Amino acid sequence: MDNHTTHRNSDRSFLGKSTKFKHGRLANSFWKTLFCQSIQAEIQNVQAVYSQLSTPNIGIEVILGGLNLLGPFVSLFNLVKHNIAVANKVIQKSSQLVHWVLGRHDVDTPCSTLTVLDNRTKRRYEIPISRNAVSAVEFQKITTARCDIESAGQVDSGLRVLDPGFRNTACMESNITFVDGKRGYIQFRDYPIEYLIEKHDYEEVIHLLIWGRLPDAVEKREFQRKIAAGCVPPESVVRVITSFPRDSLTSTMVMAGMAAYASQDEGAVRTLQSGCPAYLGQPDKVDAALTSTLSALATVVALTYCHKRGKAFVPVNPEASFISNVLRMMGFQEGMSGKPNAEMIQCFEKLWILYADQEMTNSTSAFLHAASTLADPLSCCISGIVSGYGPLHGGAIDLAYKAFEDLKTPENVPALIVDVKAKKQRLFGYGHRVYKVVDPRAKFIRAMIDQYRDKVESNPLLSVAMEIDRVASTDEYFTSRSLKANADLYGCFLYTAFGFEPDIIVAMASLSRIPGVLAHWREAMLEKGPLLWRPQQVFTGALADEYYHTSR
C-alpha cells in the first residue's frame, strides 16, 4: 500500500473517532503533525535531487524555499515556470507531497471492487477494479451452471462482454500515450503534447515514444544515422513498386513495397520458416527491427511518390534529420543546396508530432493483432496500412479533401450540411470516436495554417473547409451530438501548401504514425509478451437438439 493511501485510511479511521472530542482539537493536532511530517520528508527529497546537480538551479531553490515556508503550491508553480525539466525530476522524487497536497489520491484501493448480482441465480460476485478497469476474464465466473436453469449453452461457460466496435474495451495496458477525449488532452509518456510541439522535434518525440525518454545529442545523432542507413532500397523493392501503372492506388503500391521488403527480411524469414519467435524478449533485435521497419516504410512511401510523379528517387543524407531525408528522397530539394525547404521541414516536424501516436487506434490495433501471432513487424505493418486506408480511419483524410473538391465553393456548404443531417452523406473530417470536444490536434493545425497562410491560401478549397467548420460548429444537430472538427478537416491543407498531391497524404500520415505503433509493438514484445488476440462472438442462431443431448 502506498503512502498516500495509508494517510487516507488513517484519516478516515481517526476522524471516525475524533467526533467524540469537543472542538476537534485532537483532529487539528493530527493534521498539523501529518502536514509537517510530509513537508520535512519532501524537503529531504528535494535536497537530494539538488545535491546531484552540477550547477545551482533557480527552480530547485524556489521549491526549497516554498517547502520551508509551507507553500508547496507556489513553489511548484514557480519551479515549472522556470525549469520544467528539473520539475520532472523533483516531482518524480517528491510524488508523495504532490499527490497529497493536490488531493490526487488513487481512485483504486485494495477494496475497490465491482459487486455484481446475477438475478438469474441470485449469486453475488466481487470483481476487482484496477486503474478504473475490470478484467473481462472475471466475468467468466458468472455462470448458470449447476443451477438447473435452462440456458442457451453459451452462458454455461461464463458470461461474455459484447462490445461491437470495441467502444468500451481495453485490449492492453500501456504507459506510452494518454488521451482524454472529453478534455481534449494528449500526453506522450510524461509530457503534454503542447510542451513537445514547442520544445522538441519529431525525432526526439519518436525516441520518447519508443524508449520512454528524450534523447541526448549523441543518442539523437546515432538514431538519425541508423534510420538513414536503412533507407537504401533493395533492387527487388524498386522493381515491385515501379511495375505498377503510375495511376495505381497509392495504398496498394505501399503494401506491395512492404511485402517485398518482408520477403527478404532475415527476421521475417526466420520466424516463418522456423516457427521460433525472433523478437520476443530480445530488446536488441526488437530495436533493430523497429528501426529497419521505420526506414523501410519511409523508403517505400518515397519510392511510391517518385514513381507516381515520374521523379527520380534521391539517396538520403546520413547527417540529415528523418523528415529532411523523407522529403529529400521524394525530390523536394532547393537549388544548389540539395536540401528541402526549411519552412517545409519545420512545418512537418510539428505536424508529425501531432500524428505520432493516438493510443489504440484501429490501425495500431490491426498491427498489434497481427503481431500477437509473433509475426515480424514488416508484415504486421501491412495490416496497419490496410486498416489505415479505410474510409472510417486514415482514408477519411482523402475523402474529406474529395468532398472539398466536389463542393468547389463555400456557397455549396449549406446543401451538404442538409444532406448530412438527412443521412444522405457522411461528413468526413467532423466527429471522432474519442474526442467529444474539438480535436486538440486541430487547434495546432489551425495555428500552423495561420503561420503558413501565404502558402495555404493558394488552395481555394481552404475556404470550403472553414465554412464547413463554421456552419457545423453552430448547428444544433452537430453540437448536441458533440461532433467537432478533427485533425482530418485541416491537415491535408498543410501538405498541399507545400506541393503534395492529395493521393499521397494518407501514406504520409501513415508514415508519421508508425513510430507510435512500433512503440506499442516494442512494449508488447518486451514487457509482458503478447497473448494471441482471439476475440469471441455471441452466437445468435438456433441450437440443434443434438447440442442439448451432448451437453447433458
XYZ file of C-alpha atoms in Angstrom:
552
model
C 0.000 0.000 0.000
C 1.459 3.386 -0.942
C 1.945 6.243 1.487
C -0.902 8.471 0.403
C -3.315 5.539 0.611
C -2.071 4.883 4.133
C -2.685 8.535 5.009
C -6.172 8.398 3.598
C -7.089 5.272 5.538
C -5.564 6.749 8.698
C -7.539 9.954 8.178
C -10.746 8.009 7.827
C -10.209 5.860 10.925
C -9.026 8.800 13.014
C -11.812 11.159 12.030
C -14.307 8.464 12.862
C -13.043 8.535 16.447
C -12.474 12.276 16.674
C -16.177 13.053 16.778
C -16.012 12.236 20.488
C -13.683 15.168 21.134
C -15.125 18.613 21.597
C -13.990 21.254 19.062
C -11.903 18.603 17.244
C -8.622 19.649 18.930
C -7.119 16.235 18.501
C -8.078 16.274 14.827
C -6.296 19.600 14.349
C -3.213 18.221 16.053
C -3.288 15.182 13.796
C -3.438 17.274 10.623
C -0.605 19.546 11.777
C 1.603 16.592 12.576
C 0.840 14.876 9.281
C 1.474 18.037 7.260
C 4.779 18.807 8.985
C 5.997 15.244 8.568
C 5.181 15.349 4.855
C 6.924 18.709 4.401
C 10.076 17.530 6.174
C 10.201 14.340 4.107
C 9.824 16.253 0.876
C 12.482 18.817 1.813
C 14.897 15.909 2.161
C 13.820 14.510 -1.223
C 14.294 17.848 -2.986
C 17.643 18.463 -1.296
C 18.786 15.048 -2.513
C 17.924 15.996 -6.094
C 19.585 19.398 -5.706
C 22.810 17.861 -4.408
C 23.113 15.770 -7.586
C 23.068 18.801 -9.888
C 26.413 20.154 -11.057
C 25.277 23.789 -11.134
C 22.888 25.844 -8.985
C 19.338 25.920 -10.272
C 16.806 28.621 -9.534
C 13.959 26.133 -9.854
C 15.258 23.929 -7.041
C 15.985 26.971 -4.882
C 12.432 28.172 -5.361
C 10.884 24.867 -4.399
C 13.136 24.518 -1.353
C 12.139 27.973 -0.220
C 8.500 27.213 -0.853
C 8.620 23.966 1.080
C 10.331 25.590 4.039
C 7.609 28.239 4.053
C 4.917 25.556 3.789
C 3.918 26.923 0.407
C 4.099 23.906 -1.913
C 1.566 25.227 -4.395
C 3.513 28.433 -5.088
C 6.868 26.692 -5.154
C 5.756 24.015 -7.591
C 4.202 26.634 -9.872
C 7.401 28.678 -9.969
C 9.521 25.602 -10.496
C 7.516 24.527 -13.524
C 7.574 28.086 -14.823
C 11.373 28.343 -14.604
C 12.535 24.859 -15.418
C 10.179 22.093 -16.490
C 12.975 19.542 -16.876
C 14.051 19.931 -13.258
C 10.396 19.951 -12.247
C 10.017 16.481 -13.689
C 12.945 15.240 -11.597
C 11.597 16.816 -8.444
C 8.059 15.601 -8.973
C 9.304 12.074 -9.589
C 11.253 12.241 -6.326
C 8.508 14.105 -4.484
C 5.377 12.356 -5.655
C 4.135 11.854 -2.104
C 3.800 15.575 -1.395
C 2.449 16.433 -4.821
C -0.255 13.796 -4.642
C -1.070 14.525 -1.010
C -1.282 18.319 -1.351
C -3.198 18.280 -4.620
C -5.529 15.534 -3.453
C -4.618 13.199 -6.296
C -5.255 10.027 -4.368
C -5.683 6.886 -6.389
C -9.318 6.008 -7.004
C -8.491 2.327 -6.717
C -7.820 0.945 -3.246
C -7.318 -2.626 -2.064
C -11.081 -2.793 -1.535
C -12.019 -1.403 -4.970
C -14.394 -3.933 -6.454
C -17.447 -4.099 -8.641
C -20.279 -6.010 -6.988
C -22.414 -7.937 -9.449
C -25.692 -9.611 -8.533
C -26.858 -12.174 -11.092
C -30.646 -12.098 -10.806
C -30.901 -15.406 -12.647
C -29.066 -17.323 -9.948
C -29.088 -14.810 -7.055
C -25.326 -15.236 -6.860
C -23.150 -12.280 -5.938
C -19.700 -11.681 -7.420
C -16.897 -9.323 -6.434
C -14.818 -8.240 -9.436
C -11.574 -6.328 -8.731
C -11.184 -2.828 -10.170
C -7.695 -1.735 -11.183
C -6.964 1.617 -12.858
C -10.696 2.106 -13.283
C -10.946 -1.086 -15.329
C -12.185 -4.615 -14.730
C -10.804 -7.772 -16.295
C -13.227 -9.292 -18.794
C -11.985 -12.748 -17.794
C -13.533 -12.216 -14.356
C -16.977 -12.361 -15.957
C -16.372 -15.982 -16.896
C -17.069 -16.769 -13.251
C -20.665 -15.647 -13.762
C -22.433 -18.774 -14.953
C -25.758 -20.565 -14.637
C -24.066 -23.950 -14.363
C -25.379 -26.255 -11.636
C -28.449 -24.098 -11.085
C -30.996 -26.136 -13.067
C -31.580 -23.118 -15.298
C -32.316 -23.779 -18.954
C -29.774 -21.767 -20.909
C -28.555 -21.293 -24.439
C -25.416 -23.233 -23.658
C -23.046 -20.341 -24.122
C -23.906 -18.972 -20.705
C -22.731 -22.164 -19.031
C -19.143 -21.360 -19.956
C -19.353 -17.933 -18.375
C -20.817 -14.529 -19.095
C -19.354 -12.703 -22.072
C -18.932 -8.999 -22.665
C -20.450 -7.997 -26.005
C -18.870 -4.823 -27.349
C -19.260 -4.387 -31.128
C -16.672 -1.955 -32.406
C -14.773 -2.118 -29.087
C -16.454 1.054 -27.864
C -15.523 0.382 -24.247
C -12.942 -2.392 -24.368
C -9.279 -2.025 -23.441
C -7.143 -4.720 -25.061
C -3.880 -3.985 -23.257
C -2.132 -1.866 -20.643
C 0.365 0.753 -21.788
C 2.306 3.723 -20.426
C 3.082 5.280 -23.809
C 0.213 7.633 -24.653
C -2.722 9.044 -22.719
C -5.697 10.634 -24.480
C -8.664 12.207 -22.696
C -11.285 12.822 -25.359
C -13.619 14.745 -23.065
C -10.948 17.252 -22.091
C -9.112 17.321 -25.404
C -5.819 16.301 -23.822
C -2.911 14.280 -25.250
C 0.188 13.128 -23.380
C 3.196 11.179 -24.678
C 4.888 9.386 -21.795
C 5.249 12.101 -19.105
C 4.884 15.105 -21.404
C 1.816 17.038 -22.604
C 1.827 17.336 -26.366
C 1.835 21.146 -26.129
C 5.248 21.046 -24.480
C 6.675 18.605 -27.021
C 5.499 20.639 -30.009
C 7.022 23.793 -28.570
C 10.330 22.390 -27.324
C 11.201 19.283 -29.341
C 11.395 17.944 -32.870
C 9.880 14.822 -34.377
C 12.939 12.593 -33.960
C 13.135 13.405 -30.268
C 9.457 12.550 -29.883
C 9.999 9.254 -31.731
C 12.754 8.409 -29.254
C 10.495 9.379 -26.355
C 7.630 7.192 -27.571
C 9.768 4.145 -28.275
C 12.332 4.246 -25.469
C 10.464 6.277 -22.870
C 12.832 9.238 -22.621
C 14.037 12.178 -24.657
C 17.436 11.549 -26.276
C 20.622 13.450 -25.656
C 22.555 14.842 -28.628
C 24.650 11.696 -29.111
C 21.650 9.363 -28.978
C 19.734 11.541 -31.390
C 22.570 11.591 -33.922
C 23.047 7.827 -33.674
C 19.322 7.275 -34.193
C 19.324 9.535 -37.268
C 22.191 7.625 -38.817
C 20.622 4.227 -38.178
C 17.390 5.267 -39.878
C 19.279 6.811 -42.799
C 21.388 3.670 -43.209
C 18.207 1.637 -43.674
C 16.800 3.926 -46.376
C 18.646 2.214 -49.220
C 16.019 0.292 -51.205
C 16.830 -3.231 -52.402
C 16.517 -3.623 -56.155
C 13.643 -6.095 -55.708
C 11.609 -3.465 -53.842
C 12.262 -0.886 -56.561
C 11.163 -3.361 -59.247
C 7.937 -4.210 -57.430
C 6.880 -0.582 -56.992
C 7.857 0.545 -60.479
C 5.964 -2.389 -62.004
C 2.685 -0.664 -61.093
C 0.996 1.725 -63.521
C 1.615 5.276 -62.337
C -2.079 5.892 -61.711
C -2.450 2.872 -59.400
C -3.822 3.291 -55.899
C -1.130 4.549 -53.564
C -2.199 2.125 -50.841
C -1.676 -0.981 -52.984
C 1.761 0.210 -54.075
C 2.842 0.853 -50.480
C 1.576 -2.544 -49.314
C 3.356 -4.293 -52.188
C 6.579 -2.464 -51.399
C 6.422 -3.502 -47.746
C 5.691 -7.099 -48.768
C 8.785 -7.012 -50.985
C 10.848 -5.834 -48.013
C 9.406 -8.570 -45.771
C 10.134 -11.269 -48.357
C 13.867 -10.869 -47.813
C 13.968 -9.686 -44.205
C 16.033 -12.031 -42.055
C 13.723 -11.820 -39.057
C 10.613 -12.395 -41.145
C 12.108 -15.365 -42.954
C 13.444 -16.947 -39.758
C 10.126 -16.556 -37.962
C 8.052 -18.035 -40.771
C 10.427 -20.890 -41.569
C 11.413 -21.993 -38.069
C 8.377 -21.024 -36.041
C 10.694 -19.622 -33.362
C 9.860 -16.115 -32.131
C 12.566 -13.826 -33.436
C 11.861 -10.830 -31.196
C 10.021 -11.859 -28.038
C 12.036 -10.777 -25.004
C 15.055 -9.726 -27.092
C 15.474 -5.934 -26.860
C 18.445 -5.655 -29.240
C 16.614 -7.499 -32.007
C 13.399 -5.594 -31.334
C 15.183 -2.238 -31.546
C 16.973 -3.208 -34.750
C 13.720 -4.445 -36.296
C 11.682 -1.372 -35.444
C 14.392 0.933 -36.816
C 14.564 -1.034 -40.073
C 10.746 -1.059 -40.312
C 10.641 2.722 -39.945
C 13.329 3.068 -42.628
C 11.553 0.614 -44.925
C 8.199 2.394 -44.780
C 9.832 5.788 -45.352
C 11.670 4.409 -48.379
C 8.579 2.708 -49.813
C 6.445 5.849 -49.459
C 9.173 7.917 -51.135
C 9.611 5.387 -53.960
C 5.847 5.267 -54.489
C 5.617 9.043 -54.671
C 8.528 9.293 -57.101
C 7.119 6.588 -59.375
C 3.643 8.131 -59.468
C 5.091 11.560 -60.299
C 7.820 10.389 -62.670
C 10.537 11.796 -60.409
C 13.962 10.398 -59.603
C 14.494 8.856 -56.170
C 17.215 10.780 -54.307
C 19.532 8.987 -51.827
C 19.455 10.148 -48.214
C 21.962 12.317 -46.399
C 23.197 10.338 -43.355
C 23.685 13.561 -41.393
C 20.182 14.935 -42.040
C 17.059 14.556 -39.914
C 14.463 11.889 -40.597
C 11.895 14.299 -42.037
C 14.537 16.071 -44.095
C 15.571 12.740 -45.597
C 11.982 11.699 -46.329
C 11.470 14.927 -48.275
C 14.868 14.567 -49.924
C 14.087 11.029 -51.144
C 10.876 12.403 -52.662
C 12.795 15.019 -54.603
C 11.886 18.104 -52.557
C 15.185 19.956 -52.850
C 16.030 23.598 -53.282
C 18.547 24.810 -55.838
C 22.213 24.096 -55.332
C 21.887 23.330 -51.622
C 20.226 19.998 -52.300
C 18.209 20.446 -49.110
C 14.434 20.561 -48.694
C 12.768 23.874 -47.944
C 13.449 24.879 -44.323
C 9.854 26.022 -43.755
C 8.595 22.718 -45.082
C 10.790 20.777 -42.654
C 9.729 22.992 -39.758
C 6.058 22.520 -40.610
C 6.251 18.729 -40.801
C 8.348 18.490 -37.632
C 5.344 19.855 -35.741
C 2.601 18.251 -37.817
C 4.065 14.768 -37.499
C 4.338 15.084 -33.723
C 0.551 15.516 -33.709
C 0.114 12.289 -35.668
C 2.875 10.276 -33.959
C 0.518 8.288 -31.717
C -3.123 8.272 -30.664
C -3.311 5.382 -28.222
C -5.026 2.231 -29.504
C -6.324 3.333 -32.900
C -7.792 0.923 -35.429
C -4.549 0.725 -37.414
C -2.415 0.367 -34.279
C -4.593 -2.470 -33.022
C -4.546 -4.079 -36.501
C -0.737 -4.064 -36.376
C -0.723 -5.492 -32.840
C -3.392 -8.053 -33.677
C -1.075 -9.454 -36.341
C 1.915 -9.085 -34.011
C 0.202 -11.205 -31.353
C 0.875 -14.180 -33.643
C 4.601 -13.253 -33.328
C 4.791 -12.240 -36.991
C 7.571 -9.836 -37.978
C 6.942 -6.055 -37.824
C 7.312 -5.530 -41.587
C 4.445 -7.938 -42.238
C 2.424 -6.504 -39.349
C 2.930 -3.072 -40.863
C 0.930 -4.187 -43.895
C -2.025 -4.958 -41.612
C -1.797 -1.466 -40.178
C -1.584 0.104 -43.638
C -4.690 -1.741 -44.858
C -6.584 -0.529 -41.806
C -5.233 2.996 -42.115
C -6.556 3.398 -45.652
C -10.148 2.564 -44.729
C -12.623 5.448 -45.156
C -13.572 5.384 -41.473
C -9.938 5.745 -40.429
C -6.992 7.400 -42.191
C -8.779 7.272 -45.519
C -11.072 9.978 -44.162
C -8.302 12.481 -44.940
C -8.519 11.704 -48.644
C -12.317 11.612 -48.622
C -12.580 14.920 -46.780
C -10.421 16.539 -49.438
C -12.502 14.971 -52.215
C -15.608 16.453 -50.570
C -13.979 19.893 -50.672
C -13.258 19.404 -54.368
C -16.864 18.379 -55.059
C -18.232 21.431 -53.239
C -15.836 23.796 -55.035
C -17.052 26.943 -53.217
C -18.286 27.846 -49.709
C -21.721 28.673 -51.128
C -22.396 24.947 -51.611
C -21.713 24.024 -47.983
C -25.295 24.530 -46.655
C -26.634 21.943 -49.113
C -24.012 19.454 -47.920
C -24.988 20.038 -44.292
C -28.645 19.380 -45.161
C -27.698 16.077 -46.817
C -25.541 15.073 -43.859
C -28.367 15.724 -41.407
C -30.699 13.699 -43.632
C -28.089 10.891 -43.544
C -27.628 11.054 -47.297
C -23.933 11.849 -46.967
C -21.185 11.421 -44.403
C -19.223 14.473 -43.306
C -15.593 13.364 -43.220
C -13.289 15.415 -41.023
C -16.039 16.025 -38.492
C -16.659 13.961 -35.383
C -14.315 11.484 -33.707
C -14.717 8.235 -31.783
C -12.594 9.543 -28.900
C -12.766 13.343 -28.951
C -16.038 14.842 -27.728
C -14.613 18.349 -27.817
C -12.595 19.942 -30.603
C -9.768 17.593 -31.545
C -6.760 19.087 -29.687
C -4.605 18.422 -32.741
C -6.917 20.570 -34.869
C -6.141 23.726 -32.904
C -2.422 23.274 -33.564
C -3.069 22.626 -37.239
C -5.190 25.784 -37.439
C -2.325 27.718 -35.868
C 0.090 26.241 -38.406
C -2.265 27.183 -41.229
C -2.156 30.751 -39.933
C 1.639 30.570 -39.733
C 1.945 29.432 -43.351
C -1.110 31.276 -44.617
C 0.677 32.724 -47.635
C 1.180 29.175 -48.932
C -2.026 27.581 -47.663
C -4.354 30.241 -49.050
C -3.195 29.462 -52.560
C -5.547 26.482 -52.244
C -9.104 27.829 -52.727
C -10.583 24.766 -51.009
C -9.422 26.009 -47.603
C -12.349 28.430 -47.566
C -14.684 25.453 -48.136
C -13.270 23.598 -45.129
C -13.518 26.689 -42.939
C -17.132 27.234 -43.971
C -17.984 23.611 -43.125
C -16.451 24.121 -39.696
C -18.257 27.431 -39.174
C -21.690 26.095 -40.136
C -21.400 22.745 -38.354
C -19.989 24.239 -35.150
C -23.124 26.363 -34.709
C -25.687 23.802 -35.857
C -27.677 22.076 -33.110
C -27.539 18.758 -34.967
C -23.759 18.632 -34.564
C -23.379 20.386 -31.218
C -25.967 18.174 -29.496
C -24.031 15.099 -30.650
C -20.654 16.534 -29.609
C -19.462 16.396 -33.216
C -16.472 18.675 -33.647
C -13.798 19.262 -36.256
C -10.980 16.724 -36.149
C -7.439 16.813 -37.490
C -8.513 15.413 -40.869
C -10.525 18.526 -41.722
C -7.480 20.788 -41.981
C -4.380 18.587 -42.009
C -4.449 17.980 -45.753
C -4.021 21.701 -46.486
C -0.548 21.778 -44.975
C 0.523 19.028 -47.360
C -0.969 20.666 -50.440
C 0.516 24.019 -49.395
C 3.996 22.563 -49.856
C 3.288 20.845 -53.146
C 1.964 17.398 -52.228
C -0.889 15.952 -54.251
C -3.871 14.632 -52.251
C -3.325 10.979 -53.213
C -0.099 10.720 -51.177
C -1.377 12.377 -47.982
C -2.719 9.198 -46.332
C 0.605 7.446 -46.988
C 2.438 10.354 -45.367
C 0.047 10.252 -42.402
C 0.702 6.506 -42.027
C 4.441 7.156 -42.055
C 4.102 9.833 -39.386
C 2.092 7.399 -37.212
C 4.335 4.322 -37.478
C 6.741 5.340 -34.643
C 3.885 5.246 -32.143
C 2.721 1.889 -33.484
C 6.239 0.496 -33.193
C 6.480 1.818 -29.637
C 3.412 -0.247 -28.735
C 4.902 -3.260 -30.525
C 8.134 -2.911 -28.565
C 6.179 -2.673 -25.333
C 4.279 -5.854 -26.203
C 7.410 -7.783 -27.170
C 9.468 -6.849 -24.122
C 7.309 -6.057 -21.133
C 4.800 -8.869 -20.924
C 4.759 -10.701 -24.195
C 1.579 -10.729 -26.241
C -1.273 -13.129 -25.812
C -2.750 -14.321 -29.072
C -5.581 -11.919 -29.837
C -8.599 -14.112 -30.450
C -11.963 -12.379 -29.839
C -15.117 -14.357 -29.205
C -18.589 -13.977 -30.649
C -22.149 -14.333 -29.431
C -23.981 -16.936 -31.496
C -27.454 -15.722 -32.493
C -28.678 -18.783 -34.379
C -30.817 -21.644 -33.106
C -29.076 -24.536 -31.383
C -29.846 -28.005 -32.694
C -31.405 -30.607 -30.396
C -28.196 -32.629 -30.577
C -26.392 -29.879 -28.695
C -28.598 -30.278 -25.629
C -28.209 -34.048 -25.696
C -24.421 -33.845 -25.816
C -24.268 -31.149 -23.157
C -26.133 -33.366 -20.722
